[in-house]
Coordinates of C-alpha atoms in Angstrom, one line a residue:
Chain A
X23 CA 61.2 114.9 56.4
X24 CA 63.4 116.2 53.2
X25 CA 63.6 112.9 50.5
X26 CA 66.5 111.1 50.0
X27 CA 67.4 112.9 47.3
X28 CA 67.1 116.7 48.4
X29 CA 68.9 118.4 51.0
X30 CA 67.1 119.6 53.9
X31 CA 66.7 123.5 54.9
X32 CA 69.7 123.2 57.1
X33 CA 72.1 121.4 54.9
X34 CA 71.0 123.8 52.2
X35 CA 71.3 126.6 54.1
X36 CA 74.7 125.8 55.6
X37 CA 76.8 123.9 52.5
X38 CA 80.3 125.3 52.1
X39 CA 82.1 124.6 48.8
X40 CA 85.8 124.6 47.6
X41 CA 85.9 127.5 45.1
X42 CA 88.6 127.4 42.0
X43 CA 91.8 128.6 43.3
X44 CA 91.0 126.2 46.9
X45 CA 89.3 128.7 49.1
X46 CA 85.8 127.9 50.9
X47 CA 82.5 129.9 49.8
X48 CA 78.9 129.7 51.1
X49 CA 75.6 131.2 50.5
X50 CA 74.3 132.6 53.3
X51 CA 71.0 132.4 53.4
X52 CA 68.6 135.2 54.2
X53 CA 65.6 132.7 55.9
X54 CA 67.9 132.0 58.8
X55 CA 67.1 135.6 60.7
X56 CA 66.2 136.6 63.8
X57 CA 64.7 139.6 62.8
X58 CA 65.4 142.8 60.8
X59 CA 67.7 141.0 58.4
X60 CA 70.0 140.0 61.3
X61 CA 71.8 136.5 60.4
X62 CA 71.3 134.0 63.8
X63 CA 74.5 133.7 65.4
X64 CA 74.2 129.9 65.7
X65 CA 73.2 129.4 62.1
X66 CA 77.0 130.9 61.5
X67 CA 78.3 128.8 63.5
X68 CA 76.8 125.9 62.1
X69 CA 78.4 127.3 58.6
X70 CA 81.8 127.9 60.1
X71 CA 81.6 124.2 61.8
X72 CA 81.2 122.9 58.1
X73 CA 83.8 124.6 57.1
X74 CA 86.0 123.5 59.9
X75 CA 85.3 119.8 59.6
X76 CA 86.2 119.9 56.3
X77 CA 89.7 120.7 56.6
X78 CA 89.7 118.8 59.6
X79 CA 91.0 115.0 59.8
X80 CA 88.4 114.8 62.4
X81 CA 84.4 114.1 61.9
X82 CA 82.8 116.8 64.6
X83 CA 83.0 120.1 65.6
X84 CA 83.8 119.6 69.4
X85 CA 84.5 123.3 70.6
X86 CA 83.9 126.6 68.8
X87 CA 84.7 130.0 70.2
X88 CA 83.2 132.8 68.2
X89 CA 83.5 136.2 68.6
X90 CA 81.3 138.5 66.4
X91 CA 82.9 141.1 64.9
X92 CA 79.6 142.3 63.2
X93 CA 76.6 141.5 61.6
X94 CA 77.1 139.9 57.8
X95 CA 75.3 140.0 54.9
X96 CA 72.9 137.6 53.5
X97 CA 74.6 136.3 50.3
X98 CA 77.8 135.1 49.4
X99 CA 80.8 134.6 52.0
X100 CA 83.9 133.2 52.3
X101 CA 85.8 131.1 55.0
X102 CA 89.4 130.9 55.6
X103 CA 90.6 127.9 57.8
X104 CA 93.9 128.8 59.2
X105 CA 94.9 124.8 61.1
X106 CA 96.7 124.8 63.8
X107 CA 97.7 121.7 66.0
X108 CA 96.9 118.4 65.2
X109 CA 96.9 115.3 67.2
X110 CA 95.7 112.2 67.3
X111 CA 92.6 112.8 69.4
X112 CA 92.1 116.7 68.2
X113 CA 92.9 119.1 66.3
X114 CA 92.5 123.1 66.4
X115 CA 91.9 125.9 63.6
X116 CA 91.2 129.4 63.3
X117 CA 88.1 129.8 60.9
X118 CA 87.3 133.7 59.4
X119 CA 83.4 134.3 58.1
X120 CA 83.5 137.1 55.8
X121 CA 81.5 138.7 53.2
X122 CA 82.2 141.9 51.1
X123 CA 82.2 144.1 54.3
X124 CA 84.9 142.2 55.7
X125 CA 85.6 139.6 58.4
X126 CA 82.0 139.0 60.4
X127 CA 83.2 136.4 62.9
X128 CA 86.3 134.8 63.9
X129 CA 86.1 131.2 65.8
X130 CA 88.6 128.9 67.1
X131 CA 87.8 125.5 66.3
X132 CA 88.6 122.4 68.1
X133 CA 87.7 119.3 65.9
X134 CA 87.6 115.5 67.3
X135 CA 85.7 112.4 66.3
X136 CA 82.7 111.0 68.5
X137 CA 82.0 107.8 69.6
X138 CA 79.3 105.9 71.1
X139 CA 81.1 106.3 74.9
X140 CA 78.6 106.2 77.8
X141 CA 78.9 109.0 80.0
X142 CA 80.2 108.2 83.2
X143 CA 78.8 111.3 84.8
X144 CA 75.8 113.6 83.5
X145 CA 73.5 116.4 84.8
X146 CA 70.2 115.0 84.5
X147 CA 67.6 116.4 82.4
X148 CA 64.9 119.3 83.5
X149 CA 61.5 117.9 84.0
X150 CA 59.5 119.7 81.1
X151 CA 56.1 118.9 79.7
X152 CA 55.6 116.8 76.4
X153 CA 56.3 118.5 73.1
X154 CA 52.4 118.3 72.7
X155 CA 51.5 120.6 75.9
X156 CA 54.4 123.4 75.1
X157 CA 53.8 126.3 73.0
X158 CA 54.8 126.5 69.8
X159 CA 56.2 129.3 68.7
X160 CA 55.8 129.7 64.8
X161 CA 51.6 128.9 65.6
X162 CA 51.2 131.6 67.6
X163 CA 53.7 134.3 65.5
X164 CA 50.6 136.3 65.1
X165 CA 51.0 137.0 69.0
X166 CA 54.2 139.0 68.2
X167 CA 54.1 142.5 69.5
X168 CA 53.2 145.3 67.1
X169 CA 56.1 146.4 65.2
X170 CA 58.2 142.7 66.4
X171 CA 59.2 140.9 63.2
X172 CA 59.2 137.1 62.9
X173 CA 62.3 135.4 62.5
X174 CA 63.2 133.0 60.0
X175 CA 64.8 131.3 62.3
X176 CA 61.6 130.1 63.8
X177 CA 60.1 129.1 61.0
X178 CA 62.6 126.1 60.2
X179 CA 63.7 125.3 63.8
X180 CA 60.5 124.3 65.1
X181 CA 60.7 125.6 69.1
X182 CA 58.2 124.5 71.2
X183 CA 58.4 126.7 74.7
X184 CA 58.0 124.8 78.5
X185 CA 54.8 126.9 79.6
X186 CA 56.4 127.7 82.4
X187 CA 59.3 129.8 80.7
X188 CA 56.6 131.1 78.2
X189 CA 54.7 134.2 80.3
X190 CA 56.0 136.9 78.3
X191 CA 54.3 135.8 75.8
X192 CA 51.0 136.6 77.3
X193 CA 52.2 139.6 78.8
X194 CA 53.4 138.2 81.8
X195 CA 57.2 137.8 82.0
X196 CA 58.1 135.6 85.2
X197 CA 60.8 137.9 85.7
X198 CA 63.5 135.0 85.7
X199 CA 65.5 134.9 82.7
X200 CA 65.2 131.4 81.8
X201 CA 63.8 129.6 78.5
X202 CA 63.1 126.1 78.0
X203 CA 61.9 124.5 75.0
X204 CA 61.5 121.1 73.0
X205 CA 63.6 122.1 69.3
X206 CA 64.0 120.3 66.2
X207 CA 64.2 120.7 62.4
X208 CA 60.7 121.8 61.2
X209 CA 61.4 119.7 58.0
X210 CA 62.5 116.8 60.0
X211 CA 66.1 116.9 59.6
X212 CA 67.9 114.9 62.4
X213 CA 69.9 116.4 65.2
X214 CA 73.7 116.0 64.6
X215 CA 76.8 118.1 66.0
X216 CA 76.3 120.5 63.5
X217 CA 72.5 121.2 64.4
X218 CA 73.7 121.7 68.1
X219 CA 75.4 124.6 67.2
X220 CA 72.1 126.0 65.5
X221 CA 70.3 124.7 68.6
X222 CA 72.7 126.7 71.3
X223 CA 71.7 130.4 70.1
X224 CA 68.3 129.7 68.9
X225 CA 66.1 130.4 71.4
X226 CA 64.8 134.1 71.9
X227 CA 66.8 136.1 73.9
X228 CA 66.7 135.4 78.3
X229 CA 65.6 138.7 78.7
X230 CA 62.3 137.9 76.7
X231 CA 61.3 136.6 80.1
X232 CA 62.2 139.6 82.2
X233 CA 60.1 141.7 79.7
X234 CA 62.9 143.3 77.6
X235 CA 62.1 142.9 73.7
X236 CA 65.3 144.3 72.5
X237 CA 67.5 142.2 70.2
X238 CA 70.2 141.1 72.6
X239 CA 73.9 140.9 69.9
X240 CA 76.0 138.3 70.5
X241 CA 79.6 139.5 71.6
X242 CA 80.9 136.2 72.3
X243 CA 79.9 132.5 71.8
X244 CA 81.3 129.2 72.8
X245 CA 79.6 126.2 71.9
X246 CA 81.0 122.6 73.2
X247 CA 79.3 119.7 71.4
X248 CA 79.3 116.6 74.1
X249 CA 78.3 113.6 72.3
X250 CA 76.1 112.6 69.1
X251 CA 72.5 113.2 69.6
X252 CA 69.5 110.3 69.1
X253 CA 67.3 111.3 66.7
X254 CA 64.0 113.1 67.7
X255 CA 63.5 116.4 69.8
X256 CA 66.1 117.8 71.8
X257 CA 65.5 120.3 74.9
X258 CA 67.3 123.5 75.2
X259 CA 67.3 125.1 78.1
X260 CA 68.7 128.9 78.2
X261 CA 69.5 130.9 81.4
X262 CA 71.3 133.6 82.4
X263 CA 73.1 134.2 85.4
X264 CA 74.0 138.2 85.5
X265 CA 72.2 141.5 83.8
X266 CA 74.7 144.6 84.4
X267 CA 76.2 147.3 83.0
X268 CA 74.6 146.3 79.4
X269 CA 75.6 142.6 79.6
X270 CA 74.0 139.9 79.5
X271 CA 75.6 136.0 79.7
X272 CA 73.0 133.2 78.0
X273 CA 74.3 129.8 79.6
X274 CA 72.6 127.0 77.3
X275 CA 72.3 123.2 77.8
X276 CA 71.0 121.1 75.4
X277 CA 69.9 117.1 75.9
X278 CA 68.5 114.5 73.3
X279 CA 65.6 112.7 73.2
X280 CA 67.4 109.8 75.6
X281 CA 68.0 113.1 78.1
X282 CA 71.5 112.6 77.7
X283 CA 73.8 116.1 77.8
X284 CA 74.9 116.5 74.0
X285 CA 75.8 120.0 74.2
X286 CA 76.3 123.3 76.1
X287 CA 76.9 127.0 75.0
X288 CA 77.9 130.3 77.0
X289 CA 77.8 134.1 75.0
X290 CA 78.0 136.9 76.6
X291 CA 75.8 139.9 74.5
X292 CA 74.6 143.4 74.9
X293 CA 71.9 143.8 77.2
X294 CA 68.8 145.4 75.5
X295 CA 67.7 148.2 76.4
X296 CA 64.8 148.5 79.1
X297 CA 61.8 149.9 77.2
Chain B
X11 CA 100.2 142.7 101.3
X12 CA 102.6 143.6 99.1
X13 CA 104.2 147.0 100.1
X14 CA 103.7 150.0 97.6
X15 CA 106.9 149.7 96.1
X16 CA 106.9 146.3 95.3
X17 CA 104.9 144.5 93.1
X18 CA 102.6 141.6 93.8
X19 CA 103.5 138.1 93.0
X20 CA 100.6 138.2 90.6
X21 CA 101.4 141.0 89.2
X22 CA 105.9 140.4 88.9
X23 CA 104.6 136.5 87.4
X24 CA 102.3 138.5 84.8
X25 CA 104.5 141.7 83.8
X26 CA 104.2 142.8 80.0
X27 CA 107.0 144.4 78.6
X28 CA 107.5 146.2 75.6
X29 CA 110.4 144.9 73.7
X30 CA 112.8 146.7 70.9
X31 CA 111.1 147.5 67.8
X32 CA 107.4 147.1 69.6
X33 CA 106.4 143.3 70.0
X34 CA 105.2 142.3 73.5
X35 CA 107.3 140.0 75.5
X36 CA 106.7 138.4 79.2
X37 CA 108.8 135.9 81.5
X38 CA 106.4 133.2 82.5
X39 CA 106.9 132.3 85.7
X40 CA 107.5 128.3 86.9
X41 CA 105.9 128.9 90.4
X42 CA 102.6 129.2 89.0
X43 CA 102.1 125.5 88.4
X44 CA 99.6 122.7 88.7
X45 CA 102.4 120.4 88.8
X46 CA 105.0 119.0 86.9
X47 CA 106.2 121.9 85.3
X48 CA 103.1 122.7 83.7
X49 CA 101.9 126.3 84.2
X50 CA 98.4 127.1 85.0
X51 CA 95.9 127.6 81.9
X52 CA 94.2 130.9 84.1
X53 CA 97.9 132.2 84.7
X54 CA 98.6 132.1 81.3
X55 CA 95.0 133.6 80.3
X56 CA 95.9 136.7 83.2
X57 CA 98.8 137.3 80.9
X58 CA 97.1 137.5 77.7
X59 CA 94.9 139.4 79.0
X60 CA 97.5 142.1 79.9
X61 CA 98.5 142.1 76.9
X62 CA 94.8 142.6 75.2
X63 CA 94.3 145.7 77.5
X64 CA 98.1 147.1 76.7
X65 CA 96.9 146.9 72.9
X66 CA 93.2 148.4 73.7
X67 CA 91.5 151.4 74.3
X68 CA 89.8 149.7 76.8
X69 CA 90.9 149.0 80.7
X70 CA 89.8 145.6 81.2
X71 CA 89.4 142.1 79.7
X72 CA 85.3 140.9 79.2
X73 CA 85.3 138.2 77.5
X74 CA 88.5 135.6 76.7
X75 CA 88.5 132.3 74.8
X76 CA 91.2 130.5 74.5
X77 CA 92.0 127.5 72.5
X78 CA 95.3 125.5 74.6
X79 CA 97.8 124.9 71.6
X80 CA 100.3 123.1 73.9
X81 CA 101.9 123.2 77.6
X82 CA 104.5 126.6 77.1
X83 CA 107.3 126.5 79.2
X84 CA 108.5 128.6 81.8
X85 CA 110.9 131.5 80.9
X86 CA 111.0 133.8 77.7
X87 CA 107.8 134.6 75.5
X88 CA 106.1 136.6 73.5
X89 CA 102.5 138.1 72.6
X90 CA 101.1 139.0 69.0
X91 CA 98.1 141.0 69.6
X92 CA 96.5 141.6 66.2
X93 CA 93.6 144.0 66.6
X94 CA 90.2 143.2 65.6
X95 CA 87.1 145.5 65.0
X96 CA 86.5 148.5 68.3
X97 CA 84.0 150.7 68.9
X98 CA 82.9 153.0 71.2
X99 CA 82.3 150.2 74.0
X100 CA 84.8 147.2 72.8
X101 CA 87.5 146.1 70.8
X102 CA 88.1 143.0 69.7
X103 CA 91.6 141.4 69.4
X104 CA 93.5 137.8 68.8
X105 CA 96.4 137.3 71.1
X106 CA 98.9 134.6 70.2
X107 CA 101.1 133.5 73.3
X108 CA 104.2 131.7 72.5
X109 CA 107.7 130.2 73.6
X110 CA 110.3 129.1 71.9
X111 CA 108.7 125.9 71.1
X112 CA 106.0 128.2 68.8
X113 CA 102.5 129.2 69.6
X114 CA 100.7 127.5 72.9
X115 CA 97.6 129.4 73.1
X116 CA 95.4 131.7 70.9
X117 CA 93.1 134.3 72.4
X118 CA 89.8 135.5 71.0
X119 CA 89.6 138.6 73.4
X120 CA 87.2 141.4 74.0
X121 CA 88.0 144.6 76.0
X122 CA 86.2 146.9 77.5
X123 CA 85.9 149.3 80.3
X124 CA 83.6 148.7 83.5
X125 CA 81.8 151.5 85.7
X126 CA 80.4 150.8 88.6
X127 CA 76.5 149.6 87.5
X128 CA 74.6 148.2 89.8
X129 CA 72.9 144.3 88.6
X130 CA 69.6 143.7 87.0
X131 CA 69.5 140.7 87.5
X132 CA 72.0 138.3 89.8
X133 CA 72.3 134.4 90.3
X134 CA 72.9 134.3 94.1
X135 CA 75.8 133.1 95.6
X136 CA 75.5 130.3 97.0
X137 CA 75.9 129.5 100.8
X138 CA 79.0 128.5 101.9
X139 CA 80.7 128.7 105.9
X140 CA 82.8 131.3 106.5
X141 CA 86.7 131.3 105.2
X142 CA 88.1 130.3 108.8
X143 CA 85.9 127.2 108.4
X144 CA 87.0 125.9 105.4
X145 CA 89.8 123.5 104.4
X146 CA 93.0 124.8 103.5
X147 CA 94.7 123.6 100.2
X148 CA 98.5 125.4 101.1
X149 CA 98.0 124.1 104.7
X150 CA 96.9 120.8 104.0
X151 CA 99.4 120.0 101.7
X152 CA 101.6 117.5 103.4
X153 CA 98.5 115.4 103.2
X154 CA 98.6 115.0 99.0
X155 CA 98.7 111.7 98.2
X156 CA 102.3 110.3 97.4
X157 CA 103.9 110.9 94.2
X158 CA 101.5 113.9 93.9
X159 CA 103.4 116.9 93.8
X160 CA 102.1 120.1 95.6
X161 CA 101.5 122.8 92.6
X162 CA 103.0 126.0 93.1
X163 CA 99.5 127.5 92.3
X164 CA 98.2 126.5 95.6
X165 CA 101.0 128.2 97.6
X166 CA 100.3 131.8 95.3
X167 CA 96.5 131.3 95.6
X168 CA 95.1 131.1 98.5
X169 CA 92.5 128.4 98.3
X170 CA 90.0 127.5 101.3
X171 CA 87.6 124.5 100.4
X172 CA 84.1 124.4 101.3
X173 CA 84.7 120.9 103.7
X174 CA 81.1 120.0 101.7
X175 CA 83.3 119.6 98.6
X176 CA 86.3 118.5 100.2
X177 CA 85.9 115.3 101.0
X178 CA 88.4 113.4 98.4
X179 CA 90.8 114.9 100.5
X180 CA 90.3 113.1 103.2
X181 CA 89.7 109.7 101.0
X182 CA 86.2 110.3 100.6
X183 CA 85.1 111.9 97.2
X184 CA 81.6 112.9 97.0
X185 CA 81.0 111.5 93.3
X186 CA 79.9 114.7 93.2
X187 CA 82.0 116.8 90.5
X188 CA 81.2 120.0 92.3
X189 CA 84.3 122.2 94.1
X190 CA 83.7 125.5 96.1
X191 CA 86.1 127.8 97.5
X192 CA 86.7 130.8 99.2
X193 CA 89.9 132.0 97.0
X194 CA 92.5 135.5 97.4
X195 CA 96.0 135.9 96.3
X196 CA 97.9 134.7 99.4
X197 CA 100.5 137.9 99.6
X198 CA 96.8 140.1 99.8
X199 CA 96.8 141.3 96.6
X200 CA 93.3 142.3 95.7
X201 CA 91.3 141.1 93.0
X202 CA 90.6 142.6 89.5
X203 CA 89.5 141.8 86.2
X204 CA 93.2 140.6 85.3
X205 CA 93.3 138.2 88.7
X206 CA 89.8 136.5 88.0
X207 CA 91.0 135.2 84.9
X208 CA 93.6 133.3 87.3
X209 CA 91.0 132.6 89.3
X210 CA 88.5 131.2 87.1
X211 CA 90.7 127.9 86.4
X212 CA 92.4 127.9 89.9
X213 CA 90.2 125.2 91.7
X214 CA 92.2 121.3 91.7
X215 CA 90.1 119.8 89.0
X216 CA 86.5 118.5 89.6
X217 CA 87.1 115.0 88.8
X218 CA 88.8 114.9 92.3
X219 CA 85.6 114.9 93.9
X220 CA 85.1 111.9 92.0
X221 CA 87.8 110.5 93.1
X222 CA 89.7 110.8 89.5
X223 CA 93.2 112.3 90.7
X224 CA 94.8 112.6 87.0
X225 CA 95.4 115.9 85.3
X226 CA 92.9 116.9 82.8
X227 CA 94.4 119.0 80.7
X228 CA 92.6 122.3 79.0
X229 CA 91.3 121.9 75.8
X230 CA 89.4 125.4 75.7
X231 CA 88.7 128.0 77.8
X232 CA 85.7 130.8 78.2
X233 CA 86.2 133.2 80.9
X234 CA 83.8 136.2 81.0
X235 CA 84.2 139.4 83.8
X236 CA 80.9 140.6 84.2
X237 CA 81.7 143.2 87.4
X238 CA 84.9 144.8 88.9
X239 CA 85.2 142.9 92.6
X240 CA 85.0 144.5 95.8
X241 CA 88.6 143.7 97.9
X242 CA 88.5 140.6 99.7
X243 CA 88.0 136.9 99.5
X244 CA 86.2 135.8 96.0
X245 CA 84.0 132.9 96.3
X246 CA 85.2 130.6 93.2
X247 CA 82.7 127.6 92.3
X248 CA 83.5 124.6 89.8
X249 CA 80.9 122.2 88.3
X250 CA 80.8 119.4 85.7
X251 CA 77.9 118.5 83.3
X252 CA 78.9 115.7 81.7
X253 CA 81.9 113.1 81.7
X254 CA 81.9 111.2 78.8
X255 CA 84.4 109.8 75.8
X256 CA 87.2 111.2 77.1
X257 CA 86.2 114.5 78.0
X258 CA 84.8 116.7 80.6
X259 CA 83.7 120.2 81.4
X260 CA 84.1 122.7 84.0
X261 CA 82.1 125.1 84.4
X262 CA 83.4 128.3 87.1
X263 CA 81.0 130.7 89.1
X264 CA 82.7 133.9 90.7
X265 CA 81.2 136.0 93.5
X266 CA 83.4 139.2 95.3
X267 CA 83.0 139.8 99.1
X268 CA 79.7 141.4 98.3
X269 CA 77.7 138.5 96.8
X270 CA 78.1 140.2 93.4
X271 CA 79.0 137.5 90.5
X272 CA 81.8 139.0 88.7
X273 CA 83.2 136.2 86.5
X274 CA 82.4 133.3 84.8
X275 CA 84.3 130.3 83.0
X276 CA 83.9 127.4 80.8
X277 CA 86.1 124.9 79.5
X278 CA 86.5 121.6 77.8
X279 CA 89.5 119.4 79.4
X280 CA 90.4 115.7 78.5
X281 CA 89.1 113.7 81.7
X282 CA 91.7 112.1 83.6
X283 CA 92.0 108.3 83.0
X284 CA 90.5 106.3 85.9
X285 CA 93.6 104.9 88.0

């Protein structure tokens, strides 16, 4: 758990700043890969979600649409907020990540304020193993496949994979794309809408499980945040529904550590390659 | 079926023009409501989407997501399609509808072109009695509850309801929010990328099946085409995860006549007060 007085890897990692003149700037930070010097989709989202909250009246990111444009640099960025309506309840931007290459991704942000509401109807919780019985996937990085690198990413989101969406892993995909794993900070860091959107494209890609090792790029990305999460691990669950014509969808639902729904994502990316 | 030389109602309601000097303009039409006056968030997404693939090297719209501004009125409006990044398989593009009132929806769109690949991988569909069993929305209309007024959606799309999810109609919700429907355009119009969009926000909302009757307006909306679909009825399914502080999702399966899933939809909605 970070002290008091320093930020933790995420909050580093994801601070936006007002620069002279009024603009936003950040520092992307290299650690937050999923391999080959690829930035993780979600980790720019969680950036862009800062940056939307900030020129928000509203506390919480409540729905971001991304679409990547392509893959940007570790280093410095810059975000434009364009607002658009606002109302009492909500109110929408248009949010640009880019770095010296140009715009990287555009999302369209919808901002509101949470509260402590009950739900009055939610999809219960998969029955997975304890965090203790799941398979952790920054211990066993020296599994990786010759020539696979490790992420960053799964070094500071500790992931800890339902066995039974883990096969591929010993060289026995189950064929079904579908991943489900326990997920928190590895420094200790608290879940909070801004995590979520981490949490919604951090998992490896579905097709992991169908024995494709390919990077899978995000074309497309929304990301609804559902309520505040309770401290403590959430479970992420990632499945997709169609494989064709070098597509893939990733559907993901994420619930806290009271199994309560506290977020949801859909991308659509490219299909890797079959080996 | 519309003869040869006439259009479709779906495709008169969604006609892109060119105007003097190059801008893009359209006349929304006021029969395809939900009621009220207010025009279908999927009719208005089958618009922008004609105007995506107008602006595009590509044929057909992949992946949409819209952010819902405000209700536009029927009549005049116009398009801004301001291309993004394209390559050699997509294009990317934001799409601003508006009416004289200003802007009422922004599109993050991606085009692209579909061939006819076979699936990799393929959710099933799941199983649901034949169309001539099901329950009629257009025919069944004299039976909406009073003071509820009979969208002109549901004369334009033919909508047959699985009687397993149909049972608010009849004063017995499910407290299930789950909808399935065998769904077509009622003049015979086949389906295509541009009529799924339609069709992926088409369903009543699923809050009925809880026995919420209200209107829950669109927040946001995802819609991915993942196949071009065979003629003939579509399958359309609608679920909800969570209902909570004032909000609620839906989330839209599509299968063609073949069992094939070839679209896909999210979105965020305020939940209808409870009467």
């Amino acid at each position: 758990m970070p002290q008091d007085d320093e930020l933790s890897a995420f909050d580093a990692a994801t601070t936006v700043q007002r620069a002279e003149g009024g603009g936003l700037v950040t520092e992307l930070d290299p650690g937050w890969d999923v391999g080959g010097g690829i930035l993780n989709g979600g980790y720019l989202l969680s950036v862009v979600g800062r940056a939307a909250v900030l020129e928000s009246p509203h506390a919480h990111p409540v729905a971001l649409s991304a679409s990547y444009l392509r893959a940007p640099a570790a280093g410095p960025a810059t975000l434009t907020v364009v607002p658009g309506t606002a109302g009492r309840t909500l109110a929408h931007s248009l949010v640009t990540l880019a770095d010296a290459g140009g715009p990287a991704l555009t999302v369209q942000a919808t901002t509101a304020t949470f509260g402590d509401d009950a739900s009055a109807y939610s999809q219960p919780m998969p029955d997975v193993p304890p965090v203790e019985e799941c398979f952790s996937l920054a211990e066993h990085r020296h599994l990786a496949p010759p020539g696979m690198q490790v992420p960053g990413l799964s070094l500071r989101v500790d992931t800890r994979l339902d066995l039974a969406t883990a096969g591929w892993a010993f060289g026995e995909p189950s064929g079904e794309p579908v991943l489900r794993a326990w997920m928190r900070f590895s420094d200790g860091r608290e879940p909070d809408p801004l995590a979520l959107l981490t949490f919604a494209d951090a998992l490896p890609p579905t097709s992991f499980a169908t024995g494709d090792f390919g990077w899978a790029p995000t074309v497309a990305l929304q990301v609804f945040v559902r309520a505040l999460p309770a401290p403590g691990w959430c479970l992420v669950e990632a499945r997709s529904s169609e494989i064709a014509g070098g597509w893939v969808d990733e559907d993901y639902r994420i619930w806290d550590s009271t199994g309560r729904l506290v977020a949801q994502s859909r991308q659509l990316a490219r299909a890797p390659r079959r080996n």
